[in-house]
mmCIF file of N, CA and C and ligand atoms in Angstrom:
data_model
loop_
_atom_site.group_PDB
_atom_site.id
_atom_site.type_symbol
_atom_site.label_atom_id
_atom_site.label_comp_id
_atom_site.label_asym_id
_atom_site.label_seq_id
_atom_site.Cartn_x
_atom_site.Cartn_y
_atom_site.Cartn_z
ATOM 1 N N UNK A 1 -20.357 16.444 -0.918
ATOM 2 C CA UNK A 1 -19.411 15.309 -0.521
ATOM 3 C C UNK A 1 -18.005 15.853 -0.304
ATOM 4 N N UNK A 2 -17.431 15.359 0.603
ATOM 5 C CA UNK A 2 -16.009 15.772 0.981
ATOM 6 C C UNK A 2 -15.024 15.111 -0.057
ATOM 7 N N UNK A 3 -14.316 15.880 -0.812
ATOM 8 C CA UNK A 3 -13.463 15.264 -1.701
ATOM 9 C C UNK A 3 -12.258 14.571 -1.069
ATOM 10 N N UNK A 4 -11.978 14.983 0.112
ATOM 11 C CA UNK A 4 -10.644 14.418 0.753
ATOM 12 C C UNK A 4 -11.036 13.082 1.340
ATOM 13 N N UNK A 5 -12.298 12.621 1.270
ATOM 14 C CA UNK A 5 -12.581 11.243 1.709
ATOM 15 C C UNK A 5 -12.720 10.215 0.509
ATOM 16 N N UNK A 6 -11.950 9.126 0.753
ATOM 17 C CA UNK A 6 -11.937 8.034 -0.300
ATOM 18 C C UNK A 6 -12.532 6.792 0.282
ATOM 19 N N UNK A 7 -13.457 6.250 -0.450
ATOM 20 C CA UNK A 7 -13.934 4.922 0.025
ATOM 21 C C UNK A 7 -13.493 3.847 -0.781
ATOM 22 N N UNK A 8 -13.317 2.720 -0.116
ATOM 23 C CA UNK A 8 -12.906 1.496 -0.762
ATOM 24 C C UNK A 8 -13.462 0.207 -0.297
ATOM 25 N N UNK A 9 -13.290 -0.829 -1.099
ATOM 26 C CA UNK A 9 -13.855 -2.229 -0.656
ATOM 27 C C UNK A 9 -13.091 -3.269 -1.263
ATOM 28 N N UNK A 10 -13.384 -4.531 -0.724
ATOM 29 C CA UNK A 10 -12.688 -5.700 -1.373
ATOM 30 C C UNK A 10 -13.684 -6.161 -2.509
ATOM 31 N N UNK A 11 -13.106 -7.160 -3.189
ATOM 32 C CA UNK A 11 -13.965 -7.740 -4.335
ATOM 33 C C UNK A 11 -15.314 -8.172 -4.076
ATOM 34 N N UNK A 12 -15.540 -8.726 -2.861
ATOM 35 C CA UNK A 12 -17.009 -9.345 -2.548
ATOM 36 C C UNK A 12 -17.765 -8.288 -1.777
ATOM 37 N N UNK A 13 -17.068 -7.278 -1.248
ATOM 38 C CA UNK A 13 -17.860 -6.298 -0.457
ATOM 39 C C UNK A 13 -18.013 -6.504 1.026
ATOM 40 N N UNK A 14 -17.369 -7.578 1.486
ATOM 41 C CA UNK A 14 -17.529 -7.916 2.945
ATOM 42 C C UNK A 14 -16.754 -6.889 3.761
ATOM 43 N N UNK A 15 -15.713 -6.360 3.148
ATOM 44 C CA UNK A 15 -14.786 -5.292 3.746
ATOM 45 C C UNK A 15 -14.977 -3.976 3.041
ATOM 46 N N UNK A 16 -15.460 -2.981 3.863
ATOM 47 C CA UNK A 16 -15.404 -1.634 3.294
ATOM 48 C C UNK A 16 -14.659 -0.688 4.164
ATOM 49 N N UNK A 17 -14.077 0.303 3.664
ATOM 50 C CA UNK A 17 -13.226 1.252 4.383
ATOM 51 C C UNK A 17 -13.390 2.666 3.943
ATOM 52 N N UNK A 18 -12.862 3.463 4.739
ATOM 53 C CA UNK A 18 -12.754 4.898 4.175
ATOM 54 C C UNK A 18 -11.556 5.569 4.606
ATOM 55 N N UNK A 19 -10.763 6.465 4.025
ATOM 56 C CA UNK A 19 -9.619 7.113 4.340
ATOM 57 C C UNK A 19 -9.983 8.635 4.121
ATOM 58 N N UNK A 20 -9.468 9.374 5.097
ATOM 59 C CA UNK A 20 -9.707 10.863 5.017
ATOM 60 C C UNK A 20 -8.351 11.584 4.914
ATOM 61 N N UNK A 21 -8.496 12.636 4.138
ATOM 62 C CA UNK A 21 -7.364 13.495 4.094
ATOM 63 C C UNK A 21 -6.318 12.916 2.917
ATOM 64 N N UNK A 22 -5.263 13.561 2.995
ATOM 65 C CA UNK A 22 -4.165 13.399 2.070
ATOM 66 C C UNK A 22 -3.175 12.288 2.441
ATOM 67 N N UNK A 23 -2.817 11.374 1.618
ATOM 68 C CA UNK A 23 -1.875 10.323 2.059
ATOM 69 C C UNK A 23 -0.516 10.823 2.280
ATOM 70 N N UNK A 24 0.387 10.205 3.039
ATOM 71 C CA UNK A 24 1.683 10.641 3.299
ATOM 72 C C UNK A 24 2.492 10.494 1.886
ATOM 73 N N UNK A 25 2.268 9.475 1.410
ATOM 74 C CA UNK A 25 2.993 9.148 -0.092
ATOM 75 C C UNK A 25 2.194 8.140 -0.727
ATOM 76 N N UNK A 26 2.355 8.179 -2.045
ATOM 77 C CA UNK A 26 1.730 7.023 -2.846
ATOM 78 C C UNK A 26 3.004 6.401 -3.678
ATOM 79 N N UNK A 27 3.076 5.143 -3.555
ATOM 80 C CA UNK A 27 4.203 4.468 -4.116
ATOM 81 C C UNK A 27 3.750 3.209 -5.041
ATOM 82 N N UNK A 28 4.586 2.844 -5.932
ATOM 83 C CA UNK A 28 4.442 1.563 -6.665
ATOM 84 C C UNK A 28 5.647 0.771 -5.930
ATOM 85 N N UNK A 29 5.268 -0.403 -5.442
ATOM 86 C CA UNK A 29 6.223 -1.307 -4.829
ATOM 87 C C UNK A 29 6.382 -2.546 -5.563
ATOM 88 N N UNK A 30 7.692 -2.799 -6.015
ATOM 89 C CA UNK A 30 7.999 -3.983 -6.805
ATOM 90 C C UNK A 30 8.547 -5.052 -5.940
ATOM 91 N N UNK A 31 8.506 -4.963 -4.604
ATOM 92 C CA UNK A 31 9.149 -6.012 -3.713
ATOM 93 C C UNK A 31 8.480 -7.398 -3.990
ATOM 94 N N UNK A 32 9.220 -8.571 -3.799
ATOM 95 C CA UNK A 32 8.755 -9.799 -4.072
ATOM 96 C C UNK A 32 7.460 -10.146 -3.366
ATOM 97 N N UNK A 33 7.427 -9.614 -2.116
ATOM 98 C CA UNK A 33 6.241 -9.883 -1.306
ATOM 99 C C UNK A 33 5.049 -9.369 -2.059
ATOM 100 N N UNK A 34 5.157 -8.111 -2.358
ATOM 101 C CA UNK A 34 3.965 -7.519 -3.117
ATOM 102 C C UNK A 34 3.602 -8.230 -4.330
ATOM 103 N N UNK A 35 4.630 -8.645 -5.060
ATOM 104 C CA UNK A 35 4.401 -9.377 -6.256
ATOM 105 C C UNK A 35 3.617 -10.504 -5.932
ATOM 106 N N UNK A 36 3.993 -11.371 -5.028
ATOM 107 C CA UNK A 36 3.192 -12.556 -4.741
ATOM 108 C C UNK A 36 1.922 -12.442 -4.158
ATOM 109 N N UNK A 37 1.846 -11.254 -3.303
ATOM 110 C CA UNK A 37 0.474 -10.977 -2.651
ATOM 111 C C UNK A 37 -0.494 -10.563 -3.556
ATOM 112 N N UNK A 38 -0.052 -9.797 -4.615
ATOM 113 C CA UNK A 38 -1.044 -9.306 -5.545
ATOM 114 C C UNK A 38 -1.170 -10.098 -6.798
ATOM 115 N N UNK A 39 -0.202 -11.042 -7.073
ATOM 116 C CA UNK A 39 -0.200 -11.691 -8.273
ATOM 117 C C UNK A 39 0.048 -10.888 -9.561
ATOM 118 N N UNK A 40 0.731 -9.802 -9.343
ATOM 119 C CA UNK A 40 1.070 -8.782 -10.460
ATOM 120 C C UNK A 40 2.426 -8.422 -10.250
ATOM 121 N N UNK A 41 2.876 -7.443 -11.094
ATOM 122 C CA UNK A 41 4.249 -7.021 -11.153
ATOM 123 C C UNK A 41 4.750 -6.109 -9.986
ATOM 124 N N UNK A 42 3.649 -5.340 -9.581
ATOM 125 C CA UNK A 42 4.027 -4.555 -8.429
ATOM 126 C C UNK A 42 2.530 -4.109 -7.782
ATOM 127 N N UNK A 43 2.695 -3.564 -6.491
ATOM 128 C CA UNK A 43 1.446 -3.175 -5.840
ATOM 129 C C UNK A 43 1.469 -1.682 -5.575
ATOM 130 N N UNK A 44 0.506 -0.853 -6.211
ATOM 131 C CA UNK A 44 0.534 0.518 -5.850
ATOM 132 C C UNK A 44 -0.149 0.749 -4.400
ATOM 133 N N UNK A 45 0.332 1.607 -3.687
ATOM 134 C CA UNK A 45 -0.278 1.695 -2.363
ATOM 135 C C UNK A 45 -0.149 3.208 -1.878
ATOM 136 N N UNK A 46 -1.095 3.673 -1.009
ATOM 137 C CA UNK A 46 -1.137 4.955 -0.525
ATOM 138 C C UNK A 46 -0.975 4.810 0.932
ATOM 139 N N UNK A 47 -0.041 5.541 1.559
ATOM 140 C CA UNK A 47 0.113 5.389 3.044
ATOM 141 C C UNK A 47 -0.558 6.509 3.705
ATOM 142 N N UNK A 48 -1.365 6.090 4.837
ATOM 143 C CA UNK A 48 -1.995 6.932 5.567
ATOM 144 C C UNK A 48 -1.705 6.653 7.011
ATOM 145 N N UNK A 49 -1.911 7.699 7.886
ATOM 146 C CA UNK A 49 -1.769 7.445 9.243
ATOM 147 C C UNK A 49 -3.080 6.674 9.752
ATOM 148 N N UNK A 50 -2.986 5.889 10.788
ATOM 149 C CA UNK A 50 -4.003 5.065 11.216
ATOM 150 C C UNK A 50 -5.289 5.863 11.588
ATOM 151 N N UNK A 51 -5.153 7.036 12.090
ATOM 152 C CA UNK A 51 -6.305 7.799 12.516
ATOM 153 C C UNK A 51 -7.091 8.311 11.173
ATOM 154 N N UNK A 52 -6.385 8.128 10.070
ATOM 155 C CA UNK A 52 -7.078 8.746 8.741
ATOM 156 C C UNK A 52 -8.041 7.524 8.214
ATOM 157 N N UNK A 53 -7.950 6.338 8.823
ATOM 158 C CA UNK A 53 -8.410 5.074 8.290
ATOM 159 C C UNK A 53 -9.483 4.495 9.144
ATOM 160 N N UNK A 54 -10.621 4.111 8.488
ATOM 161 C CA UNK A 54 -11.638 3.407 9.262
ATOM 162 C C UNK A 54 -12.061 2.180 8.413
ATOM 163 N N UNK A 55 -12.129 1.028 9.007
ATOM 164 C CA UNK A 55 -12.463 -0.181 8.398
ATOM 165 C C UNK A 55 -13.651 -0.949 8.883
ATOM 166 N N UNK A 56 -14.386 -1.481 8.040
ATOM 167 C CA UNK A 56 -15.594 -2.273 8.581
ATOM 168 C C UNK A 56 -15.424 -3.702 7.914
ATOM 169 N N UNK A 57 -15.718 -4.780 8.658
ATOM 170 C CA UNK A 57 -15.705 -6.112 8.186
ATOM 171 C C UNK A 57 -14.738 -6.909 8.887
ATOM 172 N N UNK A 58 -14.824 -8.239 8.563
ATOM 173 C CA UNK A 58 -13.923 -9.163 9.201
ATOM 174 C C UNK A 58 -12.655 -9.423 8.289
ATOM 175 N N UNK A 59 -11.624 -9.078 8.811
ATOM 176 C CA UNK A 59 -10.263 -9.141 8.092
ATOM 177 C C UNK A 59 -9.547 -10.475 8.496
ATOM 178 N N UNK A 60 -8.706 -10.732 7.562
ATOM 179 C CA UNK A 60 -7.655 -11.911 7.759
ATOM 180 C C UNK A 60 -6.397 -11.309 7.826
ATOM 181 N N UNK A 61 -5.416 -11.778 8.481
ATOM 182 C CA UNK A 61 -4.130 -11.269 8.649
ATOM 183 C C UNK A 61 -2.961 -12.271 8.396
ATOM 184 N N UNK A 62 -2.009 -11.848 7.707
ATOM 185 C CA UNK A 62 -0.860 -12.623 7.385
ATOM 186 C C UNK A 62 0.433 -11.921 7.870
ATOM 187 N N UNK A 63 1.226 -12.461 8.758
ATOM 188 C CA UNK A 63 2.263 -11.695 9.363
ATOM 189 C C UNK A 63 3.652 -12.327 8.740
ATOM 190 N N UNK A 64 4.603 -11.627 8.465
ATOM 191 C CA UNK A 64 5.808 -12.129 7.916
ATOM 192 C C UNK A 64 6.947 -11.103 8.409
ATOM 193 N N UNK A 65 8.195 -11.695 8.448
ATOM 194 C CA UNK A 65 9.321 -10.861 8.566
ATOM 195 C C UNK A 65 9.923 -10.138 7.367
ATOM 196 N N UNK A 66 10.054 -8.801 7.459
ATOM 197 C CA UNK A 66 10.729 -8.165 6.382
ATOM 198 C C UNK A 66 12.235 -8.378 6.458
ATOM 199 N N UNK A 67 12.877 -8.050 5.307
ATOM 200 C CA UNK A 67 14.310 -8.268 5.251
ATOM 201 C C UNK A 67 15.132 -7.529 6.266
ATOM 202 N N UNK A 68 14.607 -6.354 6.759
ATOM 203 C CA UNK A 68 15.415 -5.596 7.714
ATOM 204 C C UNK A 68 14.872 -5.924 9.199
ATOM 205 N N UNK A 69 14.085 -7.116 9.247
ATOM 206 C CA UNK A 69 13.792 -7.564 10.662
ATOM 207 C C UNK A 69 12.637 -7.095 11.249
ATOM 208 N N UNK A 70 11.893 -6.077 10.553
ATOM 209 C CA UNK A 70 10.748 -5.653 11.092
ATOM 210 C C UNK A 70 9.644 -6.671 10.710
ATOM 211 N N UNK A 71 8.434 -6.560 11.354
ATOM 212 C CA UNK A 71 7.332 -7.404 11.123
ATOM 213 C C UNK A 71 6.300 -6.766 10.268
ATOM 214 N N UNK A 72 5.943 -7.481 9.186
ATOM 215 C CA UNK A 72 4.820 -6.832 8.160
ATOM 216 C C UNK A 72 3.631 -7.600 8.378
ATOM 217 N N UNK A 73 2.532 -6.924 8.335
ATOM 218 C CA UNK A 73 1.198 -7.703 8.488
ATOM 219 C C UNK A 73 0.392 -7.235 7.183
ATOM 220 N N UNK A 74 -0.010 -8.201 6.430
ATOM 221 C CA UNK A 74 -0.805 -8.079 5.280
ATOM 222 C C UNK A 74 -2.163 -8.328 5.680
ATOM 223 N N UNK A 75 -3.150 -7.405 5.390
ATOM 224 C CA UNK A 75 -4.571 -7.639 5.837
ATOM 225 C C UNK A 75 -5.331 -7.718 4.527
ATOM 226 N N UNK A 76 -6.174 -8.791 4.524
ATOM 227 C CA UNK A 76 -6.952 -9.202 3.381
ATOM 228 C C UNK A 76 -8.369 -9.545 3.673
ATOM 229 N N UNK A 77 -9.265 -9.741 2.818
ATOM 230 C CA UNK A 77 -10.565 -10.198 2.970
ATOM 231 C C UNK A 77 -10.552 -11.753 3.207
ATOM 232 N N UNK A 78 -11.143 -12.317 4.244
ATOM 233 C CA UNK A 78 -11.069 -13.754 4.271
ATOM 234 C C UNK A 78 -11.943 -14.448 3.387
ATOM 235 N N UNK A 79 -12.944 -13.625 2.782
ATOM 236 C CA UNK A 79 -13.993 -14.324 1.969
ATOM 237 C C UNK A 79 -13.423 -14.364 0.467
ATOM 238 N N UNK A 80 -12.987 -13.119 -0.105
ATOM 239 C CA UNK A 80 -12.561 -13.162 -1.517
ATOM 240 C C UNK A 80 -11.077 -12.895 -1.655
ATOM 241 N N UNK A 81 -10.282 -12.665 -0.620
ATOM 242 C CA UNK A 81 -8.787 -12.592 -0.795
ATOM 243 C C UNK A 81 -8.233 -11.304 -1.190
ATOM 244 N N UNK A 82 -8.991 -10.307 -1.400
ATOM 245 C CA UNK A 82 -8.442 -9.020 -1.819
ATOM 246 C C UNK A 82 -7.584 -8.508 -0.846
ATOM 247 N N UNK A 83 -6.262 -8.134 -1.191
ATOM 248 C CA UNK A 83 -5.492 -7.381 -0.256
ATOM 249 C C UNK A 83 -5.949 -5.999 -0.013
ATOM 250 N N UNK A 84 -6.146 -5.691 1.358
ATOM 251 C CA UNK A 84 -6.752 -4.343 1.587
ATOM 252 C C UNK A 84 -5.701 -3.251 2.008
ATOM 253 N N UNK A 85 -4.775 -3.794 3.004
ATOM 254 C CA UNK A 85 -3.655 -2.857 3.337
ATOM 255 C C UNK A 85 -2.632 -3.712 4.054
ATOM 256 N N UNK A 86 -1.550 -2.959 4.273
ATOM 257 C CA UNK A 86 -0.371 -3.616 5.022
ATOM 258 C C UNK A 86 0.122 -2.611 6.049
ATOM 259 N N UNK A 87 0.823 -3.186 7.115
ATOM 260 C CA UNK A 87 1.445 -2.320 8.045
ATOM 261 C C UNK A 87 2.832 -2.929 8.498
ATOM 262 N N UNK A 88 3.664 -2.120 9.067
ATOM 263 C CA UNK A 88 4.983 -2.555 9.275
ATOM 264 C C UNK A 88 5.368 -1.942 10.714
ATOM 265 N N UNK A 89 6.007 -2.892 11.597
ATOM 266 C CA UNK A 89 6.267 -2.483 12.855
ATOM 267 C C UNK A 89 7.375 -1.397 12.738
ATOM 268 N N UNK A 90 8.101 -1.293 11.606
ATOM 269 C CA UNK A 90 9.129 -0.342 11.426
ATOM 270 C C UNK A 90 8.562 1.140 11.209
ATOM 271 N N UNK A 91 7.204 1.092 10.919
ATOM 272 C CA UNK A 91 6.541 2.439 10.794
ATOM 273 C C UNK A 91 5.205 2.292 11.454
ATOM 274 N N UNK A 92 5.323 2.304 12.903
ATOM 275 C CA UNK A 92 4.072 2.259 13.637
ATOM 276 C C UNK A 92 3.207 3.435 13.330
ATOM 277 N N UNK A 93 1.913 3.228 13.396
ATOM 278 C CA UNK A 93 0.917 4.290 13.165
ATOM 279 C C UNK A 93 0.490 4.530 11.810
ATOM 280 N N UNK A 94 1.016 3.772 10.855
ATOM 281 C CA UNK A 94 0.759 3.953 9.454
ATOM 282 C C UNK A 94 0.237 2.679 8.732
ATOM 283 N N UNK A 95 -0.629 2.858 7.830
ATOM 284 C CA UNK A 95 -1.126 1.729 7.059
ATOM 285 C C UNK A 95 -1.009 2.102 5.534
ATOM 286 N N UNK A 96 -0.649 1.068 4.662
ATOM 287 C CA UNK A 96 -0.537 1.324 3.261
ATOM 288 C C UNK A 96 -1.693 0.635 2.557
ATOM 289 N N UNK A 97 -2.620 1.388 2.058
ATOM 290 C CA UNK A 97 -3.842 0.992 1.454
ATOM 291 C C UNK A 97 -3.475 0.433 -0.075
ATOM 292 N N UNK A 98 -4.104 -0.541 -0.463
ATOM 293 C CA UNK A 98 -3.866 -0.948 -1.874
ATOM 294 C C UNK A 98 -4.717 -0.132 -2.794
ATOM 295 N N UNK A 99 -4.031 0.627 -3.690
ATOM 296 C CA UNK A 99 -4.751 1.639 -4.444
ATOM 297 C C UNK A 99 -5.895 1.090 -5.232
ATOM 298 N N UNK A 100 -5.848 -0.175 -5.730
ATOM 299 C CA UNK A 100 -6.851 -0.849 -6.542
ATOM 300 C C UNK A 100 -8.107 -1.133 -5.834
ATOM 301 N N UNK A 101 -8.037 -1.128 -4.463
ATOM 302 C CA UNK A 101 -9.359 -1.287 -3.862
ATOM 303 C C UNK A 101 -10.155 -0.099 -3.432
ATOM 304 N N UNK A 102 -9.656 1.065 -3.961
ATOM 305 C CA UNK A 102 -10.327 2.264 -3.680
ATOM 306 C C UNK A 102 -11.399 2.399 -4.847
ATOM 307 N N UNK A 103 -12.556 2.998 -4.456
ATOM 308 C CA UNK A 103 -13.631 3.221 -5.452
ATOM 309 C C UNK A 103 -13.206 4.200 -6.573
ATOM 310 N N UNK A 104 -12.556 5.245 -6.115
ATOM 311 C CA UNK A 104 -12.012 6.320 -6.999
ATOM 312 C C UNK A 104 -10.638 6.721 -6.498
ATOM 313 N N UNK A 105 -9.582 6.307 -7.184
ATOM 314 C CA UNK A 105 -8.266 6.804 -6.820
ATOM 315 C C UNK A 105 -7.620 7.699 -7.860
ATOM 316 N N UNK A 106 -8.440 8.267 -8.671
ATOM 317 C CA UNK A 106 -7.920 9.109 -9.738
ATOM 318 C C UNK A 106 -7.118 10.327 -9.388
ATOM 319 N N UNK A 107 -7.303 10.768 -8.110
ATOM 320 C CA UNK A 107 -6.576 11.859 -7.591
ATOM 321 C C UNK A 107 -5.302 11.330 -6.753
ATOM 322 N N UNK A 108 -5.043 10.118 -6.714
ATOM 323 C CA UNK A 108 -3.938 9.591 -5.914
ATOM 324 C C UNK A 108 -2.949 8.975 -6.942
ATOM 325 N N UNK A 109 -1.978 9.900 -7.322
ATOM 326 C CA UNK A 109 -1.045 9.410 -8.334
ATOM 327 C C UNK A 109 0.396 9.033 -7.676
ATOM 328 N N UNK A 110 0.755 7.846 -7.852
ATOM 329 C CA UNK A 110 2.134 7.266 -7.315
ATOM 330 C C UNK A 110 3.236 8.377 -7.737
ATOM 331 N N UNK A 111 4.059 8.614 -6.859
ATOM 332 C CA UNK A 111 5.150 9.566 -7.012
ATOM 333 C C UNK A 111 6.414 8.858 -7.038
ATOM 334 N N UNK A 112 6.503 7.625 -6.606
ATOM 335 C CA UNK A 112 7.813 7.026 -6.263
ATOM 336 C C UNK A 112 7.525 5.438 -6.623
ATOM 337 N N UNK A 113 8.745 4.939 -7.203
ATOM 338 C CA UNK A 113 8.867 3.533 -7.328
ATOM 339 C C UNK A 113 9.834 2.985 -6.401
ATOM 340 N N UNK A 114 9.572 1.943 -5.628
ATOM 341 C CA UNK A 114 10.461 1.325 -4.754
ATOM 342 C C UNK A 114 10.592 -0.134 -5.077
ATOM 343 N N UNK A 115 11.879 -0.715 -4.540
ATOM 344 C CA UNK A 115 12.339 -2.023 -4.900
ATOM 345 C C UNK A 115 12.221 -2.243 -6.436
ATOM 346 N N UNK A 116 12.856 -1.267 -7.143
ATOM 347 C CA UNK A 116 12.961 -1.390 -8.661
ATOM 348 C C UNK A 116 13.939 -2.602 -8.946
ATOM 349 N N UNK A 117 14.787 -2.961 -8.024
ATOM 350 C CA UNK A 117 15.616 -4.054 -8.570
ATOM 351 C C UNK A 117 14.862 -5.324 -8.619
ATOM 352 N N UNK A 118 13.641 -5.473 -8.124
ATOM 353 C CA UNK A 118 12.894 -6.698 -8.401
ATOM 354 C C UNK A 118 11.822 -6.612 -9.380
ATOM 355 N N UNK A 119 11.981 -5.427 -10.131
ATOM 356 C CA UNK A 119 10.935 -5.213 -11.289
ATOM 357 C C UNK A 119 11.135 -6.285 -12.315
ATOM 358 N N UNK A 120 9.973 -6.739 -12.740
ATOM 359 C CA UNK A 120 9.917 -7.707 -13.830
ATOM 360 C C UNK A 120 10.106 -6.983 -15.254
ATOM 361 N N UNK A 121 10.721 -7.645 -16.056
ATOM 362 C CA UNK A 121 10.992 -6.967 -17.435
ATOM 363 C C UNK A 121 9.703 -6.533 -18.159
ATOM 364 N N UNK A 122 8.670 -7.349 -17.895
ATOM 365 C CA UNK A 122 7.407 -7.128 -18.562
ATOM 366 C C UNK A 122 6.525 -5.949 -17.838
ATOM 367 N N UNK A 123 7.081 -5.520 -16.710
ATOM 368 C CA UNK A 123 6.138 -4.510 -15.950
ATOM 369 C C UNK A 123 6.813 -3.109 -16.182
ATOM 370 N N UNK A 124 6.430 -2.555 -17.222
ATOM 371 C CA UNK A 124 6.966 -1.277 -17.728
ATOM 372 C C UNK A 124 6.313 -0.161 -16.852
ATOM 373 N N UNK A 125 7.303 0.712 -16.382
ATOM 374 C CA UNK A 125 6.830 1.912 -15.531
ATOM 375 C C UNK A 125 6.981 3.175 -16.243
ATOM 376 N N UNK A 126 6.373 4.211 -15.617
ATOM 377 C CA UNK A 126 6.468 5.607 -15.973
ATOM 378 C C UNK A 126 8.012 6.181 -15.718
ATOM 379 N N UNK A 127 8.619 6.413 -16.704
ATOM 380 C CA UNK A 127 9.952 6.965 -16.511
ATOM 381 C C UNK A 127 10.161 8.216 -15.826
ATOM 382 N N UNK A 128 9.182 8.983 -15.627
ATOM 383 C CA UNK A 128 9.250 10.164 -14.913
ATOM 384 C C UNK A 128 9.227 10.142 -13.388
ATOM 385 N N UNK A 129 8.952 8.912 -12.944
ATOM 386 C CA UNK A 129 8.826 8.819 -11.551
ATOM 387 C C UNK A 129 10.164 8.704 -10.911
ATOM 388 N N UNK A 130 10.191 9.035 -9.537
ATOM 389 C CA UNK A 130 11.372 8.869 -8.784
ATOM 390 C C UNK A 130 11.562 7.290 -8.447
ATOM 391 N N UNK A 131 12.778 6.754 -8.600
ATOM 392 C CA UNK A 131 12.943 5.357 -8.616
ATOM 393 C C UNK A 131 14.074 5.026 -7.497
ATOM 394 N N UNK A 132 13.712 4.116 -6.644
ATOM 395 C CA UNK A 132 14.696 3.537 -5.613
ATOM 396 C C UNK A 132 14.891 2.062 -5.800
ATOM 397 N N UNK A 133 16.133 1.637 -5.782
ATOM 398 C CA UNK A 133 16.478 0.265 -5.862
ATOM 399 C C UNK A 133 15.726 -0.594 -4.748
ATOM 400 N N UNK A 134 15.726 -0.109 -3.676
ATOM 401 C CA UNK A 134 15.084 -0.863 -2.526
ATOM 402 C C UNK A 134 14.073 0.097 -1.768
ATOM 403 N N UNK A 135 14.021 -0.021 -0.489
ATOM 404 C CA UNK A 135 13.140 0.980 0.329
ATOM 405 C C UNK A 135 14.073 2.103 0.657
ATOM 406 N N UNK A 136 13.640 3.339 0.273
ATOM 407 C CA UNK A 136 14.461 4.561 0.528
ATOM 408 C C UNK A 136 14.540 4.773 2.038
ATOM 409 N N UNK A 137 15.560 5.399 2.437
ATOM 410 C CA UNK A 137 15.634 5.731 3.797
ATOM 411 C C UNK A 137 14.879 6.971 4.095
ATOM 412 N N UNK A 138 13.549 6.750 4.582
ATOM 413 C CA UNK A 138 12.594 7.710 4.579
ATOM 414 C C UNK A 138 11.586 7.497 5.704
ATOM 415 N N UNK A 139 11.312 8.494 6.520
ATOM 416 C CA UNK A 139 10.440 8.306 7.626
ATOM 417 C C UNK A 139 9.245 9.231 7.611
ATOM 418 N N UNK A 140 8.173 8.790 7.324
ATOM 419 C CA UNK A 140 6.975 9.576 7.224
ATOM 420 C C UNK A 140 6.661 10.421 8.387
ATOM 421 N N UNK A 141 6.944 9.751 9.521
ATOM 422 C CA UNK A 141 6.666 10.441 10.855
ATOM 423 C C UNK A 141 7.385 11.726 11.028
ATOM 424 N N UNK A 142 8.521 11.708 10.397
ATOM 425 C CA UNK A 142 9.421 12.990 10.594
ATOM 426 C C UNK A 142 9.041 14.081 9.615
ATOM 427 N N UNK A 143 8.305 13.815 8.634
ATOM 428 C CA UNK A 143 7.843 14.679 7.516
ATOM 429 C C UNK A 143 6.895 15.807 8.243
ATOM 430 N N UNK A 144 7.137 17.083 7.779
ATOM 431 C CA UNK A 144 6.172 18.014 8.341
ATOM 432 C C UNK A 144 5.046 18.136 7.256
ATOM 433 N N UNK A 145 3.760 18.137 7.742
ATOM 434 C CA UNK A 145 2.747 18.258 6.840
ATOM 435 C C UNK A 145 2.386 17.013 6.047
HETATM 436 ZN ZN1 LIG B 201 -14.106 -9.650 0.126
HETATM 437 ZN ZN1 LIG B 202 6.260 -4.296 -1.564
#
């Protein structure tokens, strides 16, 4: 079995997906949208390019405007409500998979914390991670490798 392939699914199993290769980055996001969407203190996500990602099943979409004016699409299972991934018109060609929907994400360790200014007091994080108050000025498309 190819170790670089990760499989995931929603709570009810109506949506399954797989991602291949290494994510561009793995982050913990404390933004208020991720908090509401997930019902938790933050949402851990792994960013992949769309050509690394294959999804099966009928999705629901919710679109909203981000603070910087870009459009965010949150994709979820219409049956059970699990958030599966998100995308942003500010970063075309990339999807951010919710880490908790993967069958095995043990080798995908978040490196970065973003929107720490929205972190809830009860949501204690790993001190050794790189922390950003908001979204860092960072463009995955410009990264090499
Ligand atoms: Zn489902
Ligand atoms: Zn967020």
